[in-house]
Structure formats: structure tokens, C-alpha cells
mmCIF file of C-alpha atoms and ligand atoms in Angstrom:
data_model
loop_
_atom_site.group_PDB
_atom_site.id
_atom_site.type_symbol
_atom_site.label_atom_id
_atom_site.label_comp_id
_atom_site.label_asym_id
_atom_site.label_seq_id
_atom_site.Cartn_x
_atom_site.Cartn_y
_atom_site.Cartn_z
ATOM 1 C CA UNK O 1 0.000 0.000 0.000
ATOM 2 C CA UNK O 2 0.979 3.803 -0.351
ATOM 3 C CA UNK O 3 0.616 5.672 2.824
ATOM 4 C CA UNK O 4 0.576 9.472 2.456
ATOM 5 C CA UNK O 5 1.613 11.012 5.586
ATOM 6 C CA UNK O 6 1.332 14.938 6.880
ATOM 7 C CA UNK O 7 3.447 16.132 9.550
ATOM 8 C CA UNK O 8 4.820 18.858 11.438
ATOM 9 C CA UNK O 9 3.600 22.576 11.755
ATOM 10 C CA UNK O 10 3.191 25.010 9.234
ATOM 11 C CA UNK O 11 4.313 28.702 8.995
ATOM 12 C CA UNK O 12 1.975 31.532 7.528
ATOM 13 C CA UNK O 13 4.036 34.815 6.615
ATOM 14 C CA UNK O 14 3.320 38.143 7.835
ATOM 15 C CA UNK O 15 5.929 39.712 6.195
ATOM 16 C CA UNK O 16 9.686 38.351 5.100
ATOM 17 C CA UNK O 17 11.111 37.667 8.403
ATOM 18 C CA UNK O 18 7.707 36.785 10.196
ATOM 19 C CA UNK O 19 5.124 33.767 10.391
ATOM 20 C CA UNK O 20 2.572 32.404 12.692
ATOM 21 C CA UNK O 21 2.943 28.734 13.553
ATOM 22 C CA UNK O 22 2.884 26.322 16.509
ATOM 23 C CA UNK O 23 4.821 24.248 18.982
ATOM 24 C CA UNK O 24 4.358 20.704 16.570
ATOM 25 C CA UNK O 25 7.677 18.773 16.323
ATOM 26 C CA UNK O 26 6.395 16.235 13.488
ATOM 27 C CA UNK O 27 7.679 13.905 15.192
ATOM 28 C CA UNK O 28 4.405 12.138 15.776
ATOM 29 C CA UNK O 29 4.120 11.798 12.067
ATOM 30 C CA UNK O 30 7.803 10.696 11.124
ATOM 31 C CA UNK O 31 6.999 7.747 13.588
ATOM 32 C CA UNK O 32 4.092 6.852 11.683
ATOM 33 C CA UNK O 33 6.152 7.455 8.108
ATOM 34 C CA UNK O 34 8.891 5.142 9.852
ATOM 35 C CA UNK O 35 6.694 2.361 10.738
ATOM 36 C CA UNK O 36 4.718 2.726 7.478
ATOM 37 C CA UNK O 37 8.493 1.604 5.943
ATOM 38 C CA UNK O 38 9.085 -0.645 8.395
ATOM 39 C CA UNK O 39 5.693 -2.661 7.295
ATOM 40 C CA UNK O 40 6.518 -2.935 3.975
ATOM 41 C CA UNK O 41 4.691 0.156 2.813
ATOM 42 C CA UNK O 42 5.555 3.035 0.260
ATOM 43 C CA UNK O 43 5.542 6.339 2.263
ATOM 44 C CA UNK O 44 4.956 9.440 0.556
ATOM 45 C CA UNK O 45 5.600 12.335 3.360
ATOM 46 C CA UNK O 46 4.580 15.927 3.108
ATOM 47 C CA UNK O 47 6.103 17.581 5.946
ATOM 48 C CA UNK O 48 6.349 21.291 7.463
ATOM 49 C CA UNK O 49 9.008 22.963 8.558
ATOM 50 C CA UNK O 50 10.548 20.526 11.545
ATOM 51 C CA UNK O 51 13.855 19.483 12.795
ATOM 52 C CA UNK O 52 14.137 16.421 11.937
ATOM 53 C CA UNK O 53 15.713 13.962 9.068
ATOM 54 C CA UNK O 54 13.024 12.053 6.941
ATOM 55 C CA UNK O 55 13.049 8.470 6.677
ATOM 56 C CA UNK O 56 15.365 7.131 3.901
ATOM 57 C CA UNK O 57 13.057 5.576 0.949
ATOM 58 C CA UNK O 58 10.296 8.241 1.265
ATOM 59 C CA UNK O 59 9.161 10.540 -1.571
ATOM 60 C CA UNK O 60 9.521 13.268 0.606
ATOM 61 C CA UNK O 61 7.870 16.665 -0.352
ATOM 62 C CA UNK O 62 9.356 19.433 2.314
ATOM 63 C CA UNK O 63 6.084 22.278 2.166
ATOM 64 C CA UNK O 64 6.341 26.021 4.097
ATOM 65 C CA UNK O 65 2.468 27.216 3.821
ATOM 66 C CA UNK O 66 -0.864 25.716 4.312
ATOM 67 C CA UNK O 67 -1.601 26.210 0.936
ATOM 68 C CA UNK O 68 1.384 24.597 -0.376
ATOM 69 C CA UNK O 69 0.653 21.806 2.105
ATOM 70 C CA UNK O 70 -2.876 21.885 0.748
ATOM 71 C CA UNK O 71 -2.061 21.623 -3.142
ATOM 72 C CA UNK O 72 0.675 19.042 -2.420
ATOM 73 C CA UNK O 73 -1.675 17.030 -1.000
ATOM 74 C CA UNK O 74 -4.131 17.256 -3.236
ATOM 75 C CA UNK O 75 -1.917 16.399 -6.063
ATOM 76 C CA UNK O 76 -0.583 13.083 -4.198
ATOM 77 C CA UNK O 77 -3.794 11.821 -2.803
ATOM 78 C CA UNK O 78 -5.122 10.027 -5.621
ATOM 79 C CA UNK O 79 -1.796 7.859 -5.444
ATOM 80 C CA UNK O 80 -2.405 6.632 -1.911
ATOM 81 C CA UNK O 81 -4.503 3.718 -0.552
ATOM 82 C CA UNK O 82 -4.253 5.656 3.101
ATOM 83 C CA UNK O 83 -3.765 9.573 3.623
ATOM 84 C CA UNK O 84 -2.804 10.425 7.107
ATOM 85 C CA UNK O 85 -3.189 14.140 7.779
ATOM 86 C CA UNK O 86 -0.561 14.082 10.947
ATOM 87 C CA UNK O 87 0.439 18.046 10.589
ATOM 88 C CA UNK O 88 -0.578 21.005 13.082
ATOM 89 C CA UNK O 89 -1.887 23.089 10.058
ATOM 90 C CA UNK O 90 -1.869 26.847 11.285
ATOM 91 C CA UNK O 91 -6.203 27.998 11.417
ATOM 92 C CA UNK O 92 -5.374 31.165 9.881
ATOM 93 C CA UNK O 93 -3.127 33.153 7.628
ATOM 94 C CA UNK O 94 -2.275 37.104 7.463
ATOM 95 C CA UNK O 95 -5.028 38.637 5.258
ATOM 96 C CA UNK O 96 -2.076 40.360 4.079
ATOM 97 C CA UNK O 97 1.868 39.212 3.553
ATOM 98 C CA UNK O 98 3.781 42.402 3.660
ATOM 99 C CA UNK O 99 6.292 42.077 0.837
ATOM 100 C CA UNK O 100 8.902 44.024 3.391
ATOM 101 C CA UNK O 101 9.635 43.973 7.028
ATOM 102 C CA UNK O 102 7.324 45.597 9.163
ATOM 103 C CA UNK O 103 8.743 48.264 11.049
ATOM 104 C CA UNK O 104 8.458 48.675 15.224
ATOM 105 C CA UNK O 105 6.407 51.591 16.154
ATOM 106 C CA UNK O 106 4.717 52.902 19.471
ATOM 107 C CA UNK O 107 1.018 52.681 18.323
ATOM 108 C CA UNK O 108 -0.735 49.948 18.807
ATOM 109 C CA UNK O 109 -0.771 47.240 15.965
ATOM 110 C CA UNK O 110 -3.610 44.684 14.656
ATOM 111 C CA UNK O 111 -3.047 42.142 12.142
ATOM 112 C CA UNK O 112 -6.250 40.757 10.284
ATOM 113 C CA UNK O 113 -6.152 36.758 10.359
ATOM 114 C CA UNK O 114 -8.334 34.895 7.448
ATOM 115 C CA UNK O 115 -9.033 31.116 8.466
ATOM 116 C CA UNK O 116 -6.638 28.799 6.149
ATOM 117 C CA UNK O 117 -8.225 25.957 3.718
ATOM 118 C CA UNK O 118 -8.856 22.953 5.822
ATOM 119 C CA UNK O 119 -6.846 19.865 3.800
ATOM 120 C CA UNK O 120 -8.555 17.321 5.923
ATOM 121 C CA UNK O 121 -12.285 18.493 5.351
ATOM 122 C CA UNK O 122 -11.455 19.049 2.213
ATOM 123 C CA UNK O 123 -10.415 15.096 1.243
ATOM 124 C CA UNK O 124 -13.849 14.214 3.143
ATOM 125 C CA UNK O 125 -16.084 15.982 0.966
ATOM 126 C CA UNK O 126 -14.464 14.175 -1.594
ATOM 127 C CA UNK O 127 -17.222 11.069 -2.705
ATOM 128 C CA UNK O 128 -14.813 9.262 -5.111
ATOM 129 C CA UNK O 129 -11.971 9.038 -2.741
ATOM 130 C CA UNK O 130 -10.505 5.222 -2.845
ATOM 131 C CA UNK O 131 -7.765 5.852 0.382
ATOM 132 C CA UNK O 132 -8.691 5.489 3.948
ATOM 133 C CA UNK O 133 -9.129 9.033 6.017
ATOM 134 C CA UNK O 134 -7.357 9.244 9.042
ATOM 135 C CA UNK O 135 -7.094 12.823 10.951
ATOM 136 C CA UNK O 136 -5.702 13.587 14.024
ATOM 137 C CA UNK O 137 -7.390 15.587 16.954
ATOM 138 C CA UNK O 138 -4.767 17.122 19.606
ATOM 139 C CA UNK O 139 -7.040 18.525 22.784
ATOM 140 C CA UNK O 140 -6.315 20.451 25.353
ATOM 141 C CA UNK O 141 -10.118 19.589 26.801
ATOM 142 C CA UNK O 142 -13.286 17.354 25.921
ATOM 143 C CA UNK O 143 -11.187 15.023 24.093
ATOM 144 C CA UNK O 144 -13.728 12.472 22.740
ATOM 145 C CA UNK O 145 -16.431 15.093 21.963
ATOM 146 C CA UNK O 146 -14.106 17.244 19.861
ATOM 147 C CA UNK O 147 -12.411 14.143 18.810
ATOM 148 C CA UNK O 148 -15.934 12.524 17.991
ATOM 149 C CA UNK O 149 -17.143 15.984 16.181
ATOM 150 C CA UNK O 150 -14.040 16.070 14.156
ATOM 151 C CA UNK O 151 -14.928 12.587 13.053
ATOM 152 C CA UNK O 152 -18.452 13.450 11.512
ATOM 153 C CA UNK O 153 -17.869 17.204 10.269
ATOM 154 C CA UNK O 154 -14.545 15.590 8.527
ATOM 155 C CA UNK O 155 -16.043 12.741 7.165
ATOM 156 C CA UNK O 156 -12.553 10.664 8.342
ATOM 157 C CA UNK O 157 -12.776 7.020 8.115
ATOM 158 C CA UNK O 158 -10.708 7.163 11.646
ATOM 159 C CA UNK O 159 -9.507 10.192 14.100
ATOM 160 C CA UNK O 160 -6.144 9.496 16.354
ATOM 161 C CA UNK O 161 -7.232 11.895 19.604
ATOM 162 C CA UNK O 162 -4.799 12.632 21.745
ATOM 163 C CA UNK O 163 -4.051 15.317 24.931
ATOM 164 C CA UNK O 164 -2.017 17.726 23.247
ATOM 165 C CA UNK O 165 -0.370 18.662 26.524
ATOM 166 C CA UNK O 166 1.172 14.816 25.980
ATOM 167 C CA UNK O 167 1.898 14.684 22.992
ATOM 168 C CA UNK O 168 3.629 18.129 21.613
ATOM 169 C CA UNK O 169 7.272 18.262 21.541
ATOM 170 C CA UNK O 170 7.785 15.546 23.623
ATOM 171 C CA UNK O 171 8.512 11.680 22.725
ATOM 172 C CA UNK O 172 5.566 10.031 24.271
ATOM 173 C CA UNK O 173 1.849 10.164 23.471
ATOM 174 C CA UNK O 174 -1.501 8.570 24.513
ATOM 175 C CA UNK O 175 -4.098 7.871 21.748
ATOM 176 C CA UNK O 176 -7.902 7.511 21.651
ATOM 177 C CA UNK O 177 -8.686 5.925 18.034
ATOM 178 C CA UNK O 178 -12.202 6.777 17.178
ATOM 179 C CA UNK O 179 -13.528 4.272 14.029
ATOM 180 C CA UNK O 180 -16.612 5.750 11.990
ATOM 181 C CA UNK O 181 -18.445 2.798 12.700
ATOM 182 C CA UNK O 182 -18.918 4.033 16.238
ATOM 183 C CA UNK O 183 -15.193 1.453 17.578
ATOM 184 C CA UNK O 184 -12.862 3.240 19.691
ATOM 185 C CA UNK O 185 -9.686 1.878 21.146
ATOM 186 C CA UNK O 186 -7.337 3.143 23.907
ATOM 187 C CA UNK O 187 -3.851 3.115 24.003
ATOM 188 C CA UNK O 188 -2.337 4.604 26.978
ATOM 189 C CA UNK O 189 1.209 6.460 27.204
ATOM 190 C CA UNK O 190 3.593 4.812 25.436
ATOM 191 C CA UNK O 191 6.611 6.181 22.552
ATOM 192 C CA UNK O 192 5.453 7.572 19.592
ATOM 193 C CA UNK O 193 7.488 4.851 17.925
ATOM 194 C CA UNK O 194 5.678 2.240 19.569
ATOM 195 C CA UNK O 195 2.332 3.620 18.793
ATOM 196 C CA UNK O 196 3.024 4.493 15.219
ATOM 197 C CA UNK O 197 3.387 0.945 14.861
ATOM 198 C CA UNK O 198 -0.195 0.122 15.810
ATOM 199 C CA UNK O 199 -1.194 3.151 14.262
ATOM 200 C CA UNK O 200 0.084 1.450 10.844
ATOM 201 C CA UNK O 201 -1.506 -2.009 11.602
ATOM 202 C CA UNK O 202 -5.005 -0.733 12.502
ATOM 203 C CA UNK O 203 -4.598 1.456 9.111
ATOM 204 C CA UNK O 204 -4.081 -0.819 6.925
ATOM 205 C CA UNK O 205 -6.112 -3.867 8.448
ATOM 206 C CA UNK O 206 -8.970 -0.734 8.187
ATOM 207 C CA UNK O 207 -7.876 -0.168 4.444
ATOM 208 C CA UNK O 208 -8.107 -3.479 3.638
ATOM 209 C CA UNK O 209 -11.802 -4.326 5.375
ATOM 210 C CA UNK O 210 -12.854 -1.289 2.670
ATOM 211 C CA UNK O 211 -11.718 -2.404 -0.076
ATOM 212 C CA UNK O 212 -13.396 -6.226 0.478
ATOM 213 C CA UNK O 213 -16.840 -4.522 1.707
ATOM 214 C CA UNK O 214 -17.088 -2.738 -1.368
ATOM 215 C CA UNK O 215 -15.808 -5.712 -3.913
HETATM 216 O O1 LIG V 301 -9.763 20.940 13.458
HETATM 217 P P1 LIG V 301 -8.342 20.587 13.752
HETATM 218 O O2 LIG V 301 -7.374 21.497 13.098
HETATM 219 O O3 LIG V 301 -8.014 20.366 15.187
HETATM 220 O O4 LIG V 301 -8.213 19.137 13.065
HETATM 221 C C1 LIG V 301 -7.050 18.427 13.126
HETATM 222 C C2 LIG V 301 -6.953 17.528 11.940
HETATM 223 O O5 LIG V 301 -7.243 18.232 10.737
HETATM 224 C C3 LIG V 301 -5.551 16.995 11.733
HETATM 225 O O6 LIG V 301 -5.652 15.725 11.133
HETATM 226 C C4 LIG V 301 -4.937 18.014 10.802
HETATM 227 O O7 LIG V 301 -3.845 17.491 10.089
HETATM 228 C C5 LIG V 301 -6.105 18.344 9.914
HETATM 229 N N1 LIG V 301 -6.112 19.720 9.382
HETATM 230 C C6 LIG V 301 -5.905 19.914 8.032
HETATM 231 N N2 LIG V 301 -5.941 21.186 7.520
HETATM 232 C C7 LIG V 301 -6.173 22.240 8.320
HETATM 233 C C8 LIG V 301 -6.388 22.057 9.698
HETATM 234 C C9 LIG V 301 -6.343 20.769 10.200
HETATM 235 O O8 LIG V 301 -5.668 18.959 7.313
HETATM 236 N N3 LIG V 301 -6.214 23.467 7.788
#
């Protein structure tokens, strides 16, 4: 199987020296692109900007934006039999990218903020998609109700919930894995390398029931 895999944050400009982005280390999702490998699996991974090396053997597409993230994705998605959507994409953007560097004054300052385009929605409203749907919900509170909201208004096949107070920046994770059909399984703190491994199992054991339901 082919296994496209998002990771890491992203970074929206404000002007040439400034972005908005979060604390995500991708290292979540290199774990799962690892184990994907490790199973025998093609891995193509479309990663933020992150610190870390990706996994020899990948076809590894190294994004910036949301909307690069967002058209790289949607130009690789048709070749996968799972799509993983691991990364913290940024909500919103800088209505406007300065084209130079802002300068420091006394007044106050506002930036306007326009929402970004949401990949993962966007590959559920899809009605012809072949690949499995898997999202990932990091909480801070009301874990299974965001988790299980995420689910429907996504249309995912499956949603990997986690605390995000666990799981960002730090080795070490604790999953909640939320099936459409209503399943859920717990697996509690354990390495991300370790649980990318079961994530990969339960993907494409979930890939495969598909694809013999609708034969
Ligand atoms: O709604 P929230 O951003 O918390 O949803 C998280 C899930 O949606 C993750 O799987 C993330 O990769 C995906 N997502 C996305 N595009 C966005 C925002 C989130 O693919 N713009």
C-alpha cells in the first residue's frame, strides 16, 4: 500500500522575516512514516518545517504554507490507498503578507487573520476518494467530543485523539482511536514509535476491510 503522511507545523508569513505557527515537532508523524516503511509500505511524506531527518526511501515533499501543504496534498492523494493528515496546520493566515519587514512603532498594531483551507475536510467531501481518512485531533479539553465531532464534520474514516499537553514536543503520546463505525480503542502512554506501529496495523487492516466490503 501507499501511505501518504502529513506532519509537522506550518508557517503563515506576515511579512519576510515573520510567520505564525505552533509548537508541533512532526515527530508524531515521522513515527508513523517510519513504521509505514518498516511494514513494507511506500511512504509518501509531506512535511512542514521541523527538525528532523526524513526516513530514507520516502518521496519526501518538504512544504512552508498551508496552501502549499494543501495543493501538495491534493496532487498526491489520488496515489495513496491511506492519507494520514498528521500536521498542526496553522487555522489562519495574514489577510495580508507584507512584501517588506514591518517596522516597530509605538502605536498599537492589529493584524487581520483569514481562516486557512482545511486539507482534511477538504479530502472528506471528496465522494470518489478510494484511500482510507485518518485525521488527528490534539485537545487540550473534551477530548472524545471534539475528537468525535471532528470525526463526523470531517467525514474521516478514523480520528487518532490525543491530549495535546502529551503529545507536543515531547517523545511520548496517549491515543484515543475513534472508528466511523462508532469502535474506539485506547492506548495509553507509550513512545510515539511504539504507537506508530499500531497506528500502521489498525490502518491498513482498516484499508483493507474497505476495499473487500465494497468488492
Ligand atoms: O480541526 P483541527 O485542526 O483540530 O483538526 C485536526 C486535523 O485536521 C488533523 O488531522 C490536521 O492534520 C487536519 N487539518 C488539516 N488542515 C487544516 C487544519 C487541520 O488537514 N487546515
Amino acid at each position: 500500500m501507499t501511505f501518504l503522511i502529513t506532519a509537522g507545523p506550518t508557517h503563515e508569513p506576515i511579512d519576510p522575516v515573520r510567520y505564525i505557527s505552533n509548537r508541533s515537532s512532526g515527530k508524531m508523524g515521522y513515527a508513523v512514516a517510519e513504521a509505514t516503511l518498516d511494514a513494507g509500505h511506500d511512504v509518501i511524506l509531506i512535511s512542514g518545517p521541523v527538525n528532523l531527518s526524513p526516513p530514507r526511501n520516502t518521496k519526501f515533499i518538504s512544504v512552508s504554507t498551508s496552501d502549499e501543504m494543501f495543493e501538495a496534498v491534493h496532487r498526491h492523494a489520488d496515489e495513496s490507498d491511506v492519507c494520514v493528515l498528521c500536521a498542526a496546520v496553522a487555522d489562519y493566515k495574514a489577510a495580508h503578507v507584507s512584501p517588506v519587514k514591518i517596522k516597530k512603532r509605538s502605536a498599537e498594531f492589529s493584524l487581520e487573520l483569514i481562516p486557512t483551507r482545511d486539507i482534511l475536510h477538504s479530502l472528506g467531501r471528496r465522494q470518489d476518494r478510494k484511500f482510507l481518512l485518518v485525521g488527528f485531533a490534539a485537545e487540550t479539553d473534551h477530548l472524545e467530543a471534539n475528537a468525535t465531532k471532528k470525526l463526523r464534520e470531517k467525514n474521516c474514516d478514523i480520528v487518532v485523539a490525543n491530549d495535546a499537553r502529551i503529545g507536543m514536543e515531547t517523545d511520548e503520546n496517549e491515543l484515543l482511536i475513534l472508528f466511523r463505525d462508532g469502535e474506539r480503542k485506547k492506548i495509553s502512554r507509550a513512545s510515539k514509535t511504539f504507537l506508530a506501529r499500531e497506528l500502521v496495523k489498525i490502518f491498513s487492516n482498516s484499508q483493507q476491510k474497505r476495499l473487500t466490503k465494497k468488492m
